[in-house]
PDB file of C-alpha atoms in Angstrom:
ATOM      1  CA  MET A   9       0.000   0.000   0.000  1.00 49.00           C
ATOM      2  CA  PHE A  10       2.777   2.464   0.924  1.00 56.00           C
ATOM      3  CA  GLY A  11       5.520   1.027  -1.265  1.00 55.00           C
ATOM      4  CA  SER A  12       6.606  -2.050  -3.070  1.00 52.00           C
ATOM      5  CA  LYS A  13       8.458  -4.979  -1.534  1.00 52.00           C
ATOM      6  CA  LYS A  14      10.986  -4.801  -4.366  1.00 51.00           C
ATOM      7  CA  LYS A  15      12.126  -1.305  -3.347  1.00 50.00           C
ATOM      8  CA  LEU A  16      12.364  -2.376   0.286  1.00 45.00           C
ATOM      9  CA  THR A  17      14.605  -5.346  -0.590  1.00 44.00           C
ATOM     10  CA  ILE A  18      16.904  -3.220  -2.730  1.00 45.00           C
ATOM     11  CA  ASN A  19      17.100  -0.587   0.013  1.00 49.00           C
ATOM     12  CA  MET A  20      18.021  -3.191   2.644  1.00 44.00           C
ATOM     13  CA  PHE A  21      20.920  -4.544   0.555  1.00 44.00           C
ATOM     14  CA  SER A  22      22.311  -1.119  -0.225  1.00 50.00           C
ATOM     15  CA  SER A  23      21.699   0.337   3.237  1.00 52.00           C
ATOM     16  CA  GLN A  24      25.119  -0.742   4.577  1.00 54.00           C
ATOM     17  CA  LYS A  25      26.895   0.843   1.618  1.00 56.00           C
ATOM     18  CA  LYS A  26      24.845   4.003   1.994  1.00 58.00           C
ATOM     19  CA  LEU A  27      25.536   4.110   5.749  1.00 56.00           C
ATOM     20  CA  ASN A  28      29.280   4.039   5.088  1.00 59.00           C
ATOM     21  CA  ASP A  29      28.885   6.766   2.464  1.00 65.00           C
ATOM     22  CA  VAL A  30      26.813   8.910   4.825  1.00 68.00           C
ATOM     23  CA  MET A  31      29.316   8.495   7.664  1.00 66.00           C
ATOM     24  CA  ALA A  32      32.180   9.404   5.317  1.00 69.00           C
ATOM     25  CA  GLN A  33      30.308  12.556   4.266  1.00 77.00           C
ATOM     26  CA  LEU A  34      29.310  13.547   7.803  1.00 77.00           C
ATOM     27  CA  ARG A  35      32.671  12.715   9.352  1.00 77.00           C
ATOM     28  CA  PRO A  36      35.422  12.719   6.710  1.00 77.00           C
ATOM     29  CA  ASP A  37      37.937  12.247   9.538  1.00 75.00           C
ATOM     30  CA  LEU A  38      36.428   8.760  10.082  1.00 75.00           C
ATOM     31  CA  SER A  39      36.621   7.673   6.434  1.00 77.00           C
ATOM     32  CA  ARG A  40      38.713   4.651   5.434  1.00 76.00           C
ATOM     33  CA  GLU A  41      41.286   6.889   3.760  1.00 76.00           C
ATOM     34  CA  SER A  42      41.590   9.198   6.765  1.00 75.00           C
ATOM     35  CA  LEU A  43      41.997   6.277   9.184  1.00 77.00           C
ATOM     36  CA  GLY A  44      44.592   4.620   6.950  1.00 76.00           C
ATOM     37  CA  VAL A  45      42.784   1.330   6.389  1.00 77.00           C
ATOM     38  CA  GLY A  46      41.769  -0.542   3.286  1.00 71.00           C
ATOM     39  CA  PRO A  47      38.406  -1.438   1.757  1.00 73.00           C
ATOM     40  CA  ASP A  48      37.913  -4.419   4.122  1.00 72.00           C
ATOM     41  CA  PHE A  49      37.266  -2.049   7.031  1.00 76.00           C
ATOM     42  CA  PRO A  50      33.493  -2.060   7.569  1.00 74.00           C
ATOM     43  CA  GLY A  51      33.413   1.496   8.906  1.00 73.00           C
ATOM     44  CA  VAL A  52      32.656   3.174  12.204  1.00 74.00           C
ATOM     45  CA  ALA A  53      29.088   2.559  13.376  1.00 69.00           C
ATOM     46  CA  PRO A  54      27.178   5.735  14.287  1.00 67.00           C
ATOM     47  CA  ASN A  55      25.992   3.962  17.453  1.00 69.00           C
ATOM     48  CA  PRO A  56      27.617   0.573  18.146  1.00 71.00           C
ATOM     49  CA  LEU A  57      25.038  -0.223  20.823  1.00 68.00           C
ATOM     50  CA  LEU A  58      22.317  -0.250  18.169  1.00 73.00           C
ATOM     51  CA  SER A  59      24.311  -2.241  15.614  1.00 76.00           C
ATOM     52  CA  SER A  60      24.090  -6.027  15.964  1.00 83.00           C
ATOM     53  CA  ASP A  61      27.263  -6.418  13.881  1.00 83.00           C
ATOM     54  CA  ALA A  62      29.158  -4.080  16.210  1.00 83.00           C
ATOM     55  CA  ARG A  63      27.880  -5.863  19.330  1.00 85.00           C
ATOM     56  CA  GLN A  64      28.910  -9.255  17.900  1.00 89.00           C
ATOM     57  CA  ARG A  65      32.326  -7.903  16.854  1.00 89.00           C
ATOM     58  CA  ASN A  66      32.940  -6.441  20.329  1.00 87.00           C
ATOM     59  CA  ALA A  67      32.019  -9.751  21.970  1.00 90.00           C
ATOM     60  CA  GLU A  68      34.465 -11.609  19.702  1.00 92.00           C
ATOM     61  CA  LEU A  69      37.211  -9.053  20.342  1.00 92.00           C
ATOM     62  CA  ARG A  70      36.919  -9.486  24.123  1.00 91.00           C
ATOM     63  CA  THR A  71      38.168 -13.075  23.651  1.00 91.00           C
ATOM     64  CA  GLY A  72      40.525 -12.320  20.746  1.00 93.00           C
ATOM     65  CA  ALA A  73      44.263 -12.873  20.478  1.00 94.00           C
ATOM     66  CA  LEU A  74      46.604 -10.504  22.295  1.00 96.00           C
ATOM     67  CA  ALA A  75      48.838  -8.112  20.363  1.00 96.00           C
ATOM     68  CA  LEU A  76      50.634  -4.826  20.974  1.00 97.00           C
ATOM     69  CA  GLY A  77      49.429  -1.579  19.464  1.00 97.00           C
ATOM     70  CA  VAL A  78      51.358   1.666  19.185  1.00 97.00           C
ATOM     71  CA  LEU A  79      48.912   4.562  19.363  1.00 97.00           C
ATOM     72  CA  VAL A  80      49.105   6.656  16.210  1.00 95.00           C
ATOM     73  CA  ASP A  81      46.155   9.024  16.646  1.00 92.00           C
ATOM     74  CA  TRP A  82      42.582   9.206  17.893  1.00 92.00           C
ATOM     75  CA  ARG A  83      39.349  10.922  16.945  1.00 88.00           C
ATOM     76  CA  GLU A  84      36.489  11.797  19.260  1.00 87.00           C
ATOM     77  CA  VAL A  85      33.194  10.520  17.882  1.00 84.00           C
ATOM     78  CA  ASN A  86      30.857  12.160  20.367  1.00 76.00           C
ATOM     79  CA  SER A  87      30.902  13.574  23.851  1.00 66.00           C
ATOM     80  CA  ASN A  88      30.597  10.303  25.843  1.00 72.00           C
ATOM     81  CA  PRO A  89      33.695  10.402  25.282  1.00 82.00           C
ATOM     82  CA  ARG A  90      33.641   7.769  22.596  1.00 87.00           C
ATOM     83  CA  VAL A  91      36.836   7.719  20.567  1.00 91.00           C
ATOM     84  CA  VAL A  92      38.245   5.899  17.587  1.00 91.00           C
ATOM     85  CA  LEU A  93      41.851   4.944  18.322  1.00 94.00           C
ATOM     86  CA  MET A  94      44.305   4.192  15.516  1.00 94.00           C
ATOM     87  CA  PHE A  95      47.100   1.733  16.276  1.00 96.00           C
ATOM     88  CA  ASP A  96      50.023   0.229  14.413  1.00 95.00           C
ATOM     89  CA  VAL A  97      49.578  -3.349  15.623  1.00 96.00           C
ATOM     90  CA  GLU A  98      52.244  -6.070  15.955  1.00 95.00           C
ATOM     91  CA  THR A  99      51.062  -9.629  16.584  1.00 94.00           C
ATOM     92  CA  ALA A 100      52.899 -12.536  18.175  1.00 90.00           C
ATOM     93  CA  GLY A 101      52.984 -14.178  14.747  1.00 88.00           C
ATOM     94  CA  GLY A 102      54.841 -11.261  13.175  1.00 89.00           C
ATOM     95  CA  ARG A 103      51.918  -9.691  11.345  1.00 91.00           C
ATOM     96  CA  SER A 104      51.652  -5.884  11.278  1.00 93.00           C
ATOM     97  CA  PHE A 105      48.559  -3.877  10.405  1.00 93.00           C
ATOM     98  CA  ARG A 106      46.687  -0.657  11.115  1.00 93.00           C
ATOM     99  CA  GLY A 107      44.171  -1.362  13.852  1.00 92.00           C
ATOM    100  CA  ILE A 108      41.087   0.661  14.695  1.00 93.00           C
ATOM    101  CA  ALA A 109      39.519   0.509  18.173  1.00 93.00           C
ATOM    102  CA  ASP A 110      36.114   2.035  18.881  1.00 89.00           C
ATOM    103  CA  GLU A 111      36.167   2.645  22.643  1.00 91.00           C
ATOM    104  CA  ASP A 112      34.316   4.465  25.399  1.00 89.00           C
ATOM    105  CA  LEU A 113      36.928   6.106  27.605  1.00 90.00           C
ATOM    106  CA  THR A 114      36.711   8.054  30.803  1.00 89.00           C
ATOM    107  CA  ILE A 115      37.873  11.653  30.815  1.00 88.00           C
ATOM    108  CA  THR A 116      40.947  10.559  32.789  1.00 90.00           C
ATOM    109  CA  GLU A 117      41.840   7.883  30.207  1.00 90.00           C
ATOM    110  CA  LEU A 118      41.291  10.364  27.400  1.00 89.00           C
ATOM    111  CA  THR A 119      43.658  12.933  28.933  1.00 90.00           C
ATOM    112  CA  ARG A 120      46.366  10.271  29.293  1.00 92.00           C
ATOM    113  CA  LEU A 121      46.391   9.365  25.592  1.00 93.00           C
ATOM    114  CA  ALA A 122      49.615  10.224  23.794  1.00 95.00           C
ATOM    115  CA  PRO A 123      50.852   9.191  20.351  1.00 95.00           C
ATOM    116  CA  GLY A 124      53.577   6.566  20.620  1.00 96.00           C
ATOM    117  CA  GLN A 125      52.087   4.784  23.658  1.00 95.00           C
ATOM    118  CA  THR A 126      52.219   1.016  23.430  1.00 95.00           C
ATOM    119  CA  LEU A 127      49.044  -0.628  24.680  1.00 96.00           C
ATOM    120  CA  PRO A 128      47.850  -4.245  24.691  1.00 97.00           C
ATOM    121  CA  VAL A 129      45.034  -4.860  22.216  1.00 97.00           C
ATOM    122  CA  ARG A 130      42.963  -7.845  21.139  1.00 96.00           C
ATOM    123  CA  TYR A 131      42.203  -8.760  17.545  1.00 95.00           C
ATOM    124  CA  ARG A 132      40.529 -11.588  15.644  1.00 93.00           C
ATOM    125  CA  PRO A 133      43.206 -13.508  13.672  1.00 92.00           C
ATOM    126  CA  ALA A 134      40.661 -15.120  11.351  1.00 89.00           C
ATOM    127  CA  VAL A 135      39.043 -11.781  10.438  1.00 88.00           C
ATOM    128  CA  ARG A 136      41.115  -9.128   8.716  1.00 83.00           C
ATOM    129  CA  ASP A 137      38.841  -6.123   9.117  1.00 87.00           C
ATOM    130  CA  HIS A 138      41.296  -3.866  11.027  1.00 90.00           C
ATOM    131  CA  TYR A 139      39.181  -3.880  14.204  1.00 92.00           C
ATOM    132  CA  VAL A 140      40.946  -4.232  17.550  1.00 95.00           C
ATOM    133  CA  ALA A 141      39.912  -3.559  21.159  1.00 94.00           C
ATOM    134  CA  LEU A 142      41.885  -2.405  24.156  1.00 95.00           C
ATOM    135  CA  ALA A 143      42.893  -5.434  26.231  1.00 95.00           C
ATOM    136  CA  ARG A 144      42.062  -3.968  29.619  1.00 93.00           C
ATOM    137  CA  ASP A 145      41.970  -7.451  31.170  1.00 92.00           C
ATOM    138  CA  ALA A 146      45.370  -8.577  29.871  1.00 94.00           C
ATOM    139  CA  ASP A 147      47.754 -10.172  32.351  1.00 94.00           C
ATOM    140  CA  PRO A 148      50.792  -7.855  32.689  1.00 95.00           C
ATOM    141  CA  ALA A 149      53.165 -10.847  32.646  1.00 96.00           C
ATOM    142  CA  HIS A 150      51.657 -12.069  29.362  1.00 95.00           C
ATOM    143  CA  VAL A 151      51.933  -8.569  27.863  1.00 95.00           C
ATOM    144  CA  GLN A 152      55.599  -8.386  28.958  1.00 95.00           C
ATOM    145  CA  ARG A 153      56.373 -11.771  27.340  1.00 95.00           C
ATOM    146  CA  LEU A 154      54.658 -10.651  24.134  1.00 94.00           C
ATOM    147  CA  SER A 155      56.611  -7.389  24.161  1.00 93.00           C
ATOM    148  CA  GLU A 156      59.917  -9.238  24.600  1.00 93.00           C
ATOM    149  CA  GLU A 157      59.026 -11.686  21.817  1.00 92.00           C
ATOM    150  CA  ILE A 158      58.224  -8.877  19.380  1.00 89.00           C
ATOM    151  CA  ALA A 159      61.368  -6.932  20.379  1.00 89.00           C
ATOM    152  CA  SER A 160      63.600  -9.999  19.894  1.00 88.00           C
ATOM    153  CA  ARG A 161      62.105 -10.620  16.450  1.00 82.00           C
ATOM    154  CA  LYS A 162      62.841  -7.022  15.435  1.00 78.00           C
ATOM    155  CA  ARG A 163      66.481  -7.337  16.557  1.00 75.00           C
ATOM    156  CA  THR A 164      67.157 -10.326  14.318  1.00 65.00           C
TER     157      THR A 164
END
């Protein structure tokens, strides 16, 4: 009565592409090019709490593999403060990539951010979408071993 089912189906399939285009227009600083990632990056969700994909990704990242990320830059998304953190990530297996973390930080954590900081992050080895999460629960001894392993590999 108010529209055809065909239009609705087409709109649903193209909605993700349009969402990424809209976000890139509204926030060019959060575009793939600006963040330094490739076309596999699904984009920053306007509200990750309302996105089922973002909620699933965050749940998987909480149990992901540990890596070290060197903070490159960050962008505030809104006033929560929700920030997008950009990391140069080194994994235990020797892989390097640009990692993007979408995090809610306290004001204190936000004021302590400085480019060049090395922080533990978690990533999903089977998924190469550039998403990482801060590993707030990481065992300091495990992080130290990982740091030494990466440093020894760089020396040789």
